[in-house]
Coordinates of C-alpha atoms in Angstrom, one line a residue:
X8 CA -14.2 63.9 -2.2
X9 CA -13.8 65.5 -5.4
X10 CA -16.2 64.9 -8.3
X11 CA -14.3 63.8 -11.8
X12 CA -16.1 64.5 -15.0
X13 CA -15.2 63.3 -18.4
X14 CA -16.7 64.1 -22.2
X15 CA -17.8 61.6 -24.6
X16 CA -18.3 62.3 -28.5
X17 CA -17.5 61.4 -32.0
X18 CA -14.3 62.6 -33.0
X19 CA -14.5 66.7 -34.0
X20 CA -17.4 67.1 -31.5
X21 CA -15.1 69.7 -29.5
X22 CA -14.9 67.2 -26.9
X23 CA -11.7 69.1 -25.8
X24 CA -13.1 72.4 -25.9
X25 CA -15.9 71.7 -23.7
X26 CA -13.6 70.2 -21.3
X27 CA -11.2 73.0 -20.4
X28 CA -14.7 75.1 -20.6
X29 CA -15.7 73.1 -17.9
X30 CA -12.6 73.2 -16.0
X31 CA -12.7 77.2 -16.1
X32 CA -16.0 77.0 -15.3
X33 CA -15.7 75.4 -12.2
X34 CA -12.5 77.4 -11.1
X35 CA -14.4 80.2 -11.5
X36 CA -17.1 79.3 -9.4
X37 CA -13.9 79.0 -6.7
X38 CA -13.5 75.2 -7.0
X39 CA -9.6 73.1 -6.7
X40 CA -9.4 72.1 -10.0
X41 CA -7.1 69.7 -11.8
X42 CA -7.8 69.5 -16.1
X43 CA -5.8 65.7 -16.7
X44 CA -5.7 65.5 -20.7
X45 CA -4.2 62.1 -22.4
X46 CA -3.0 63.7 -25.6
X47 CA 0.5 63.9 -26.0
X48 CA 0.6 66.0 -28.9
X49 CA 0.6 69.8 -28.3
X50 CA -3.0 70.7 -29.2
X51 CA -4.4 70.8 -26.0
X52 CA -1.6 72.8 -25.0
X53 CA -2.2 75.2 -27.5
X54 CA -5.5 75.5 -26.3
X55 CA -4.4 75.7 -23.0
X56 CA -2.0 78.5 -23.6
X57 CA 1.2 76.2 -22.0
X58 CA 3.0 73.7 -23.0
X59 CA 1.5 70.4 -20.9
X60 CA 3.9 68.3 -18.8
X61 CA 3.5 65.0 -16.5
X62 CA 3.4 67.4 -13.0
X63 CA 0.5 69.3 -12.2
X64 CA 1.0 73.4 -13.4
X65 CA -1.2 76.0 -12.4
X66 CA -2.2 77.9 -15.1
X67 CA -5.0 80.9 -12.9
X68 CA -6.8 81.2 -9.8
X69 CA -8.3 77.4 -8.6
X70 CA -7.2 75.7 -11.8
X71 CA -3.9 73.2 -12.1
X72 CA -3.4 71.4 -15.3
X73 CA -1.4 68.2 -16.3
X74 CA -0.7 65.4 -18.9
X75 CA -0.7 61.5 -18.4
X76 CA 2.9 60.4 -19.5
X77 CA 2.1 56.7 -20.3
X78 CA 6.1 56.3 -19.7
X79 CA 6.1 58.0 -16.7
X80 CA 3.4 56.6 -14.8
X81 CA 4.1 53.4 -15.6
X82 CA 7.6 54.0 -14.0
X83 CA 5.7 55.3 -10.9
X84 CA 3.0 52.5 -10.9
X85 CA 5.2 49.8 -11.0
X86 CA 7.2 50.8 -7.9
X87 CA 3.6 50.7 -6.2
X88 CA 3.4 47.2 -7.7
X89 CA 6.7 46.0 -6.2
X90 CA 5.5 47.3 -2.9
X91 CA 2.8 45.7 -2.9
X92 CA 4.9 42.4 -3.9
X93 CA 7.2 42.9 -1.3
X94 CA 4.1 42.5 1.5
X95 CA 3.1 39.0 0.4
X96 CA 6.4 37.9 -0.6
X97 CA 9.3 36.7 1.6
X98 CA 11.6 36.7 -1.6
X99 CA 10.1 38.9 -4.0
X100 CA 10.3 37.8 -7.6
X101 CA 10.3 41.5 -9.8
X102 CA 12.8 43.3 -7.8
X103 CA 15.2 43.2 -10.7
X104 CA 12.4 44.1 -13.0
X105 CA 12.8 48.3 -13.6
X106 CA 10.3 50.5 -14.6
X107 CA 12.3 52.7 -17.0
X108 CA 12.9 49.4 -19.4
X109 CA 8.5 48.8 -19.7
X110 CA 7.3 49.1 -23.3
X111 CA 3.6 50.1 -23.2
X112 CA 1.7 47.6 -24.5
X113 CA -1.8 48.2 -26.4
X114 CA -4.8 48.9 -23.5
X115 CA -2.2 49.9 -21.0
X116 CA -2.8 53.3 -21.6
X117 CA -6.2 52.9 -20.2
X118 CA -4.9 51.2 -16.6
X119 CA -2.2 53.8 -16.3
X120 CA -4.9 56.3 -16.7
X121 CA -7.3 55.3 -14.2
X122 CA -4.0 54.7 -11.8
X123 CA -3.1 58.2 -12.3
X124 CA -7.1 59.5 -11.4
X125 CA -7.1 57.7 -8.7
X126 CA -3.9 59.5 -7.1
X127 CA -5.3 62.5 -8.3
X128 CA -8.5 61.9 -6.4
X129 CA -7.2 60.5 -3.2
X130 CA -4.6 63.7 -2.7
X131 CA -7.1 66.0 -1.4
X132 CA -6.2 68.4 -3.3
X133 CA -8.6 69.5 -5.9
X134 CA -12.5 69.4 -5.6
X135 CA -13.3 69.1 -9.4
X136 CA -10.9 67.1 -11.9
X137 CA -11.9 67.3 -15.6
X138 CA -10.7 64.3 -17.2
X139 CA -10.4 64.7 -21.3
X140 CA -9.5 61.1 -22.5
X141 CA -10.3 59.4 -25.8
X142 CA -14.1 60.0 -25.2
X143 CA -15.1 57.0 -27.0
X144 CA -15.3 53.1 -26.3
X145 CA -12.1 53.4 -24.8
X146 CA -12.7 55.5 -22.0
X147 CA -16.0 53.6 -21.1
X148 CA -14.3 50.2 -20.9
X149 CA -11.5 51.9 -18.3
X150 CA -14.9 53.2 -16.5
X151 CA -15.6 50.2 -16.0
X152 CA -12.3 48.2 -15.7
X153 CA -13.1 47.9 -11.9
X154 CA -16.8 46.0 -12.8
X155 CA -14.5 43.2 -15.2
X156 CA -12.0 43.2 -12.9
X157 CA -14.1 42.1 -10.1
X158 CA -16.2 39.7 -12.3
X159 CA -12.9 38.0 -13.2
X160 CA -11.6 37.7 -10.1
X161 CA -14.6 36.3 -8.3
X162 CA -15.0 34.3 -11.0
X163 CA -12.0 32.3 -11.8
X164 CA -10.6 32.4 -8.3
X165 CA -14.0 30.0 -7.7
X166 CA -13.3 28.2 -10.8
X167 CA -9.9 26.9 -9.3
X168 CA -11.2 26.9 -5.9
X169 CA -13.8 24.4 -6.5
X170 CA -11.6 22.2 -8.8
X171 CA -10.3 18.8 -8.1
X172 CA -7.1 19.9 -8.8
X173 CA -6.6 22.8 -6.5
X174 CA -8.4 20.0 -3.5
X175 CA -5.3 17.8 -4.5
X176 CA -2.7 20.3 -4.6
X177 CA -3.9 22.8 -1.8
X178 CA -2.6 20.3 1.3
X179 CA 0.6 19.6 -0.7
X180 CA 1.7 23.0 -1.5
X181 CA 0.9 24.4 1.7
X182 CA 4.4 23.7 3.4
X183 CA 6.1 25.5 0.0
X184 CA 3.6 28.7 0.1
X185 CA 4.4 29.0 4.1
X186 CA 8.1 29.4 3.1
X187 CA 7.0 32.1 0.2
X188 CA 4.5 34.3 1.6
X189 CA 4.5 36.9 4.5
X190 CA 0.8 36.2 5.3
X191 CA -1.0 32.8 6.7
X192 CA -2.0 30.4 4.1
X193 CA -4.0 27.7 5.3
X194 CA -4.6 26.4 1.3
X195 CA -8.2 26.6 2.0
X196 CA -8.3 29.7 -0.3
X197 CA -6.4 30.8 -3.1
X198 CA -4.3 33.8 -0.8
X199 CA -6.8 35.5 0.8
X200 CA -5.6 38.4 2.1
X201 CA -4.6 39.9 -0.9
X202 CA -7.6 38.8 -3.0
X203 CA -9.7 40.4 -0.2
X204 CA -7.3 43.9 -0.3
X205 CA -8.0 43.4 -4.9
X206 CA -11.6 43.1 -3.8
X207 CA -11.9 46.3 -1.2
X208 CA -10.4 48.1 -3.8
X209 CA -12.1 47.3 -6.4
X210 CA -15.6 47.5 -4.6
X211 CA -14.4 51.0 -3.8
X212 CA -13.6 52.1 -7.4
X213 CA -17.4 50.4 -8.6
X214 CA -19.1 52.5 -5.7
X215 CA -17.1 55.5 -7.4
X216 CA -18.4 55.1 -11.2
X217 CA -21.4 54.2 -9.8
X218 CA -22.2 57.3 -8.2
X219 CA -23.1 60.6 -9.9
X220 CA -21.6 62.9 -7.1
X221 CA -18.0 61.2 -7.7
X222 CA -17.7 60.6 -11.6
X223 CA -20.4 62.1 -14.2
X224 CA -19.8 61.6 -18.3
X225 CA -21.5 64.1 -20.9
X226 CA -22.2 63.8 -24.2
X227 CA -20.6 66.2 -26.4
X228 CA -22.9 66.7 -29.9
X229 CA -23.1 69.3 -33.0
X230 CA -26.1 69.7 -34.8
X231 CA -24.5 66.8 -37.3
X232 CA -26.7 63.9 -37.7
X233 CA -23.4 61.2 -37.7
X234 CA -22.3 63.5 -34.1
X235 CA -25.8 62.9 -32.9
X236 CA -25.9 59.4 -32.9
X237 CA -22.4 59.0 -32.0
X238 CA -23.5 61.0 -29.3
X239 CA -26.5 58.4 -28.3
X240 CA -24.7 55.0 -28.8
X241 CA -22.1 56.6 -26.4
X242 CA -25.2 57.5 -24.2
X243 CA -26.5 53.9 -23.7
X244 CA -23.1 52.0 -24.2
X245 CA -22.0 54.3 -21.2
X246 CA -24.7 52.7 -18.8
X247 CA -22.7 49.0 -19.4
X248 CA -19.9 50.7 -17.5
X249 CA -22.0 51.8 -14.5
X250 CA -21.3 55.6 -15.6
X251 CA -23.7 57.7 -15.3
X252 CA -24.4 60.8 -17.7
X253 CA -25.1 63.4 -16.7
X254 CA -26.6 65.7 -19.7
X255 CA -25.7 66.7 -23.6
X256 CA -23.9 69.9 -24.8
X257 CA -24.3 71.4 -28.5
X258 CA -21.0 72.5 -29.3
X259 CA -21.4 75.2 -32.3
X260 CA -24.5 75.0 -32.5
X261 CA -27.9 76.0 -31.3
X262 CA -30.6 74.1 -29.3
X263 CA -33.9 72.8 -31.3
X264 CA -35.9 70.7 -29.7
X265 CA -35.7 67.8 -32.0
X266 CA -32.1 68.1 -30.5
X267 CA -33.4 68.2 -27.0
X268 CA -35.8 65.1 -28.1
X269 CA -32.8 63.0 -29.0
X270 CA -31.8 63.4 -25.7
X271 CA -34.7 62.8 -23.7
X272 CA -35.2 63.2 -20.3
X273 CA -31.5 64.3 -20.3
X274 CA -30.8 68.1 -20.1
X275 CA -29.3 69.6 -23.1
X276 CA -27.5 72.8 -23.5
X277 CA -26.1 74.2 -26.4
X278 CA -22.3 76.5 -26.2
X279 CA -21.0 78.6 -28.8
X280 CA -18.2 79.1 -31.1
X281 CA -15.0 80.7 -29.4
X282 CA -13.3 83.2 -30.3
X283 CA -10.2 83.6 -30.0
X284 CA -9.0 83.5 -26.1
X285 CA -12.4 84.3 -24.6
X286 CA -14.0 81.2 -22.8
X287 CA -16.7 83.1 -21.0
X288 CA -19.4 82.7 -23.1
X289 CA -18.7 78.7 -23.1
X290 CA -18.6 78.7 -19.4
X291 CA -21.3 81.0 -19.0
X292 CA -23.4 78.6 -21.5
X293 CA -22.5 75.4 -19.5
X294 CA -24.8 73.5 -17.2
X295 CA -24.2 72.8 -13.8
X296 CA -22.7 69.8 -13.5
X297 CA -23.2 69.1 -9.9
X298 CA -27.2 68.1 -11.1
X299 CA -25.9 65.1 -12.6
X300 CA -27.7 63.2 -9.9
X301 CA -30.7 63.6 -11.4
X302 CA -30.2 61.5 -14.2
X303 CA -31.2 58.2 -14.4
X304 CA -29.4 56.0 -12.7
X305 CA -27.7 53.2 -15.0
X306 CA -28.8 50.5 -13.2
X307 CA -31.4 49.9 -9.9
X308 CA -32.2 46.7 -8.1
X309 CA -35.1 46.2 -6.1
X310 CA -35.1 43.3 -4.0
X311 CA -39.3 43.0 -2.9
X312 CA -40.4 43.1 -6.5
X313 CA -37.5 40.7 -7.7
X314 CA -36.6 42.6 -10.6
X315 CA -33.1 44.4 -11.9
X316 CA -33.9 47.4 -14.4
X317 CA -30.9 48.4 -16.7
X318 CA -31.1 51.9 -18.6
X319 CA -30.1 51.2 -22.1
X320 CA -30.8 55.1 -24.0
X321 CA -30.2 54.4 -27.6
X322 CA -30.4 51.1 -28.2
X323 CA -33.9 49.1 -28.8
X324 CA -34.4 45.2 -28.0
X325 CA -33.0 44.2 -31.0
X326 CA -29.5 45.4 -29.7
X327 CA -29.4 44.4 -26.7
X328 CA -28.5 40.4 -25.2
X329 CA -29.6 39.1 -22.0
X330 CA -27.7 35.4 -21.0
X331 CA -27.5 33.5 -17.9
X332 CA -25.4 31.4 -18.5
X333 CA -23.4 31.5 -15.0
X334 CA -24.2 32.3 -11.5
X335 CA -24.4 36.0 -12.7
X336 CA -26.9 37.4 -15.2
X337 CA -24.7 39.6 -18.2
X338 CA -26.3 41.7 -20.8
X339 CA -24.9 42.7 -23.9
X340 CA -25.0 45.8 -25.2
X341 CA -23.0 48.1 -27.4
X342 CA -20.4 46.3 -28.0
X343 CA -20.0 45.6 -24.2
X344 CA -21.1 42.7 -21.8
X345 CA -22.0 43.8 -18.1
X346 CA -22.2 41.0 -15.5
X347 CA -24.7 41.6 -12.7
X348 CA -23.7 40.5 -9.5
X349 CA -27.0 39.4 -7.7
X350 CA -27.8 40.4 -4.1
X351 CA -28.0 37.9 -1.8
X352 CA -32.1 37.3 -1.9
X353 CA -31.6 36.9 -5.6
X354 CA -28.4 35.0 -6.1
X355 CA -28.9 31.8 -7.7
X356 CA -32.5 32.7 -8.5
X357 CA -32.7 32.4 -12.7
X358 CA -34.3 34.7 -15.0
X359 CA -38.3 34.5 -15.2
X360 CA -38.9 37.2 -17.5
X361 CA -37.8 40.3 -19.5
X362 CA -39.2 42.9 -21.1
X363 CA -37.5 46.0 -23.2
X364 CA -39.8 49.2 -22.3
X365 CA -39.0 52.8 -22.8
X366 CA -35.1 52.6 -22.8
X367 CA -35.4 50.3 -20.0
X368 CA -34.2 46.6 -19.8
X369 CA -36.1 45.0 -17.3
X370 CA -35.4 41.6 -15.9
X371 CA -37.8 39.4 -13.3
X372 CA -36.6 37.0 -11.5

């Protein structure tokens, strides 16, 4: 499976720089890889050295580029949504709804994007893809759009489930739903066979973000103090969407170690300017991004102690919320809840303690 790395910054870091640094890196070291960039404006392509379109291009040896077309994928993903109609419906209702006549609405950009990484990942085609997306708040909250996702469906679809309501209705609408749907509905649960497929794939997509091998962020920095802590809010906001990240890169500039402090115990290296069309001394300079497993991990449950410890870089107690005010425990960080679905030994069980200690959140129970 192919790992999928993204950079995180303030605005003017050189976010963009050090991805398609990256991406050569990698295809020199003889790695499939695919550079997906989100701006439709020509300047990555002028970086790139070819105008970008919405089908992968080669552009050298190991390394395909491509730009998301929100107006194209969503053409694309809604035939996959129709399909996927067409399974549970006997007379399906958006078959006279065409793709071509969407408007994108605000946040879709972020679905169709992680629609668009996931095809990329599951073609077997490429063993690195460098995604360069917003790099801010925007890009962690699609990171973690599987994690809501499954929190809202697990959570309403109870809601309804154990309402009077849906008791009086279920028996009732049972005849009615038979007629509908392809699939058995006994009214006993709100359609489960498709909430069960939602669920698979969204447990998938969690495992994914969740793990270091798959999907790694960076922190992009310059020696600027308002980059810096851009750089470290970014850090510990990124650990609410299950990412983990992997290191820090000083773009322009060097490496002090008050820099390197900042970003403790995370490895920091420092690239230079480039200039002109020579990228060797950026790729030379770059980590190596497959040790992103050695970072800490954003969050670890262990079951015999009780206890859940969060890793929240950047942020001190004051920051950060801790609630229970459901069968889940969410914590509330960077302008970002997280709720933390409970292994079975500790579900139900309510929050005896907490305690903020060197970056970590730590909760007993």
């Amino acid at each position: 499976m192919p790992q999928i790395l993204t950079f995180l910054g303030k605005g003017g870091s050189g976010r963009t720089t050090v991805a398609i640094a990256a991406a050569k890196q990698q295809a020199n070291l003889g790695r499939r890889v695919l550079f997906v960039s989100q701006d439709p404006t020509p300047a990555t392509g002028i970086l790139l050295g070819v105008p970008l379109t919405d089908k992968p291009q080669s552009i050298g040896a190991n390394l395909e580029v491509v730009l998301i077309s929100a107006t194209v994928a969503i053409e694309r993903g809604w035939e996959e949504v129709k399909q996927i109609e067409s399974r549970y419906l006997r007379s399906p209702l958006l078959r006279n709804v065409y793709g071509q006549e969407l408007a994108i609405l605000p946040g879709m950009d972020s679905a169709i994007a992680l629609n668009a990484l996931r095809q990329y990942d599951a073609s077997g085609k490429y063993d690195t893809i460098v995604y360069d997306g917003t790099g801010d708040l925007t890009t962690l909250r699609m990171a973690g759009m599987a994690d809501s996702l499954s929190w809202y469906l697990r959570r309403f679809v109870a809601v309804v489930e154990e309402s009077d309501l849906w008791r009086t209705v279920a028996p009732i609408m049972q005849p009615a739903m038979a007629a509908m749907l392809t699939i058995a509905w006994t009214g006993e649960t709100a359609v489960s066979a498709p909430m069960q497929e939602a669920n698979n794939f969204l447990s998938k997509s969690q495992d994914a973000i969740g793990n270091p091998q798959r999907v790694a962020g960076y922190i992009v920095v310059t020696d600027e103090p308002a980059a810096i802590a851009t750089g470290k809010y970014l850090w510990g906001s990124a650990q609410q969407s299950g990412l983990t990240i992997g290191g820090a890169i000083v773009n322009r500039g060097t490496l002090t170690d008050i820099l390197a402090a900042e970003f403790d115990p995370l490895g920091v290296s420092a690239i230079p300017n480039r200039i002109g069309d020579d990228w060797q001394p950026l790729t030379d300079a770059l980590p190596d991004f497959s040790q992103a497993v050695t970072a800490p991990k954003p969050i670890t449950i262990d079951v015999p102690k009780r206890e859940v410890r969060l890793y929240l870089p950047g942020f001190d107690k004051t920051q950060v919320k801790l609630t229970q005010s459901g069968p889940e425990v969410t914590i509330e960080a960077g302008d970002q809840r997280r709720n933390i679905l409970l292994p079975p030994p500790l579900k139900g069980s309510s929050v005896t303690g907490a305690k903020f200690q060197n970056g970590f959140l730590i909760i007993s129970f």
